Structures are given as structure tokens and as C-alpha cells.
mmCIF file of C-alpha atoms in Angstrom:
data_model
loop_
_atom_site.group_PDB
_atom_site.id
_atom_site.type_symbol
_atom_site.label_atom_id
_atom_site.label_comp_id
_atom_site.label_asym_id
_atom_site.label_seq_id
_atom_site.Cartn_x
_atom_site.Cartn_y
_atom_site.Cartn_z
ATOM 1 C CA UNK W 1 0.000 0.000 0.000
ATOM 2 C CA UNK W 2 1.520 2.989 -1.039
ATOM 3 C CA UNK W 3 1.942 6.186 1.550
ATOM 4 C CA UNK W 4 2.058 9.929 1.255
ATOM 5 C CA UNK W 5 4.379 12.171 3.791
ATOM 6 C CA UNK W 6 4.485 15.125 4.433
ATOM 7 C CA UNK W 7 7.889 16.220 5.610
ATOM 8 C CA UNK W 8 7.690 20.542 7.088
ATOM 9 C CA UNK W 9 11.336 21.577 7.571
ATOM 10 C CA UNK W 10 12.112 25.240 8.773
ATOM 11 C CA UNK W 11 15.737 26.264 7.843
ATOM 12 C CA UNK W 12 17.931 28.978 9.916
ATOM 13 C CA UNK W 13 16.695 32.383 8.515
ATOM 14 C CA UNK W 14 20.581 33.536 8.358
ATOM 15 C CA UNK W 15 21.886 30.732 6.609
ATOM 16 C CA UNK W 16 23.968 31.342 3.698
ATOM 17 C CA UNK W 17 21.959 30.612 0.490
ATOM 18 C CA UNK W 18 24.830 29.070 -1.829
ATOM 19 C CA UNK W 19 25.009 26.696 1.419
ATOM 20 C CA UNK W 20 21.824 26.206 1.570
ATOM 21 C CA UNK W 21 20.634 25.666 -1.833
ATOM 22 C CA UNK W 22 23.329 23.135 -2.208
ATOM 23 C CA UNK W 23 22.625 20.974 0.793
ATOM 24 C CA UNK W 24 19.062 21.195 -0.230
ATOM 25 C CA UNK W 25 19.966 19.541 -3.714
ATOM 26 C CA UNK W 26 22.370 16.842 -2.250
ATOM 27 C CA UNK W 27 19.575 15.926 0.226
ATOM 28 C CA UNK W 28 16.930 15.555 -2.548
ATOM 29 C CA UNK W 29 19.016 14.142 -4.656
ATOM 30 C CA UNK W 30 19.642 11.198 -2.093
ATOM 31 C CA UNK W 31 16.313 10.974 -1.571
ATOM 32 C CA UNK W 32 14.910 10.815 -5.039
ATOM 33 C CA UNK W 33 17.360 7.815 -5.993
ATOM 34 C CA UNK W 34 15.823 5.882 -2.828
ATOM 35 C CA UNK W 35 14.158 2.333 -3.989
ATOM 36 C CA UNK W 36 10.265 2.966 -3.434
ATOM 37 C CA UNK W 37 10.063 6.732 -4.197
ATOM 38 C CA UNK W 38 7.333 7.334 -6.836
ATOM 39 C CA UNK W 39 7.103 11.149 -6.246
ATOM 40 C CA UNK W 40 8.939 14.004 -5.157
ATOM 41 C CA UNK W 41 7.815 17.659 -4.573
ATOM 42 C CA UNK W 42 9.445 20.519 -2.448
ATOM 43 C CA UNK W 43 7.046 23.534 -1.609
ATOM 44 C CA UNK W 44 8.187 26.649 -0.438
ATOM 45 C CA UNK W 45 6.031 29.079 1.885
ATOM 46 C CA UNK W 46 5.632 32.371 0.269
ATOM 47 C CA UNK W 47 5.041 34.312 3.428
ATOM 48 C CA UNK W 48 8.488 32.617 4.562
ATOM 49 C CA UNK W 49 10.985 31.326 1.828
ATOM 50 C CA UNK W 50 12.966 29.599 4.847
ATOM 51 C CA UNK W 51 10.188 26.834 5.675
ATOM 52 C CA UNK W 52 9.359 24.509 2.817
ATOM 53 C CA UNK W 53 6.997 21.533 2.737
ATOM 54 C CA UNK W 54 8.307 18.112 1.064
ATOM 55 C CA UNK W 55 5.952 15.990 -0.289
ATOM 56 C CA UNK W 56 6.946 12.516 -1.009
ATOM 57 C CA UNK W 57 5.126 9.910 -2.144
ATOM 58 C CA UNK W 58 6.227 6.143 -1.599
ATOM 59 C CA UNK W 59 5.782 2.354 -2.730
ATOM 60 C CA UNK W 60 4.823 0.889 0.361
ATOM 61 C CA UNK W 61 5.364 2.406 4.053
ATOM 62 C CA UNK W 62 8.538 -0.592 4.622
ATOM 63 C CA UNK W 63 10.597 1.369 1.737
ATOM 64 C CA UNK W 64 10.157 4.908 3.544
ATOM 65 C CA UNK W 65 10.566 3.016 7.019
ATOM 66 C CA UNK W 66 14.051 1.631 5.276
ATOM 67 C CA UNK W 67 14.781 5.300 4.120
ATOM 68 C CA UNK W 68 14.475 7.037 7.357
ATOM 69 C CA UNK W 69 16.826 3.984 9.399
ATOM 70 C CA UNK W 70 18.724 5.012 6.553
ATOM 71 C CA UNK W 71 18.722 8.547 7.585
ATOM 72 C CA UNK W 72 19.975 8.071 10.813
ATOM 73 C CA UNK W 73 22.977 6.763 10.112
ATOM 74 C CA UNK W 74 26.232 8.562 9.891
ATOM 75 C CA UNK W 75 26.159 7.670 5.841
ATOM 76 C CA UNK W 76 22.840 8.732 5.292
ATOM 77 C CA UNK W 77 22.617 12.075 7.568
ATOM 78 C CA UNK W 78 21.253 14.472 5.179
ATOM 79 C CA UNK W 79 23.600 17.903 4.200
ATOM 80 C CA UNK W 80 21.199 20.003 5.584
ATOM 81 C CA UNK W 81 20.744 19.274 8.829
ATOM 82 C CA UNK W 82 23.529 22.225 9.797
ATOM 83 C CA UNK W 83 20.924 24.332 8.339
ATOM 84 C CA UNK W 84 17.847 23.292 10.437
ATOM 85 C CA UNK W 85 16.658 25.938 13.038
ATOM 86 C CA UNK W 86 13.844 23.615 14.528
ATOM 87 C CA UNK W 87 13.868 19.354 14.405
ATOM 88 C CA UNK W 88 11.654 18.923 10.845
ATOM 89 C CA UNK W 89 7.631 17.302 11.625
ATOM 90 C CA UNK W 90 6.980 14.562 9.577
ATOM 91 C CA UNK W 91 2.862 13.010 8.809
ATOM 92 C CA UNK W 92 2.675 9.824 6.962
ATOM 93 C CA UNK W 93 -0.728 9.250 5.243
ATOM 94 C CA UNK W 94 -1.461 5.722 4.302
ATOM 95 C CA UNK W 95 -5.195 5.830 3.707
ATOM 96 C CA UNK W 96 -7.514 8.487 1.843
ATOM 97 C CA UNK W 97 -10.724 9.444 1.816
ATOM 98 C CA UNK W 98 -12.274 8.744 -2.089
ATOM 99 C CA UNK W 99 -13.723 11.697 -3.791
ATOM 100 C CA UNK W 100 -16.677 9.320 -6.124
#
């Protein structure tokens, strides 16, 4: 069954964008060569360009349970985690609610 998540990150304010940008793209990058990622989206807030919205869409929920263990190792710690200013929320969403 595949799953949705949300992932709402919120970057320092003051961080330098080169850096930033950069980090952003290796981290994404990583991500969207994961086994079981369908879909990949990032959103940025327009009333503040420093908190962005990924929205990732997955297989099943075991491949995004075997990307975030991934995550937390030393290999898979993403580049942009110097840049956080607040530990990102993540909502998975297996089920939805049909619209016929």
C-alpha cells in the first residue's frame, strides 16, 4: 500500500543561500534515488521562503521506514541538517478518503 508524507522543515533564517541551496539539492538528490520513491515535490512558503513543505510519495510504508533507518545513520545524515533551526515534523498518510 503505497503512503504519502508530508515532511515541514524550517531552515535557519541567516543561513547562507549558496550553502543552503546546495545541501538542499544533495539531500533531494539522495532521496529521489531511494528504492520505493514514486514522487517528489518541495514547496516553499511564500510568506516565509525559509520553511518549505516536502511531499513525497512512496511504494509501500517498509521502503520509507528503510529510508528514514537510513537517515539516521552517519552515511545517510542528510547535508542540511547544519541548516535546520527547529527538528523537521513529519505526517505519513497511508489511507484516503475517495472523492466518487
Amino acid at each position: 500500500m503505497s503512503i504519502t508524507v508530508l515532511l515541514e522543515v524550517q531552515f535557519q533564517s541567516d543561513a547562507p543561500e549558496d550553502a543552503l541551496q546546495g545541501a538542499i539539492r544533495e539531500t533531494l538528490e539522495q532521496t529521489a534515488s531511494f528504492h520505493g520513491l514514486e514522487s517528489l515535490e518541495v514547496l516553499v512558503d511564500d510568506e516565509d521562503p525559509a520553511r518549505m513543505v516536502v511531499v513525497e510519495s512512496w511504494t509501500t510504508a517498509a521502503d520509507h521506514d528503510t529510508y528514514v533507518a537510513w537517515r539516521a545513520t552517519p552515511e545517510g545524515a542528510p547535508a542540511m541538517a547544519p541548516f535546520l533551526e527547529a527538528t523537521p515534523v513529519t505526517r505519513t498518510f497511508a489511507r484516503s478518503i475517495p472523492l466518487h
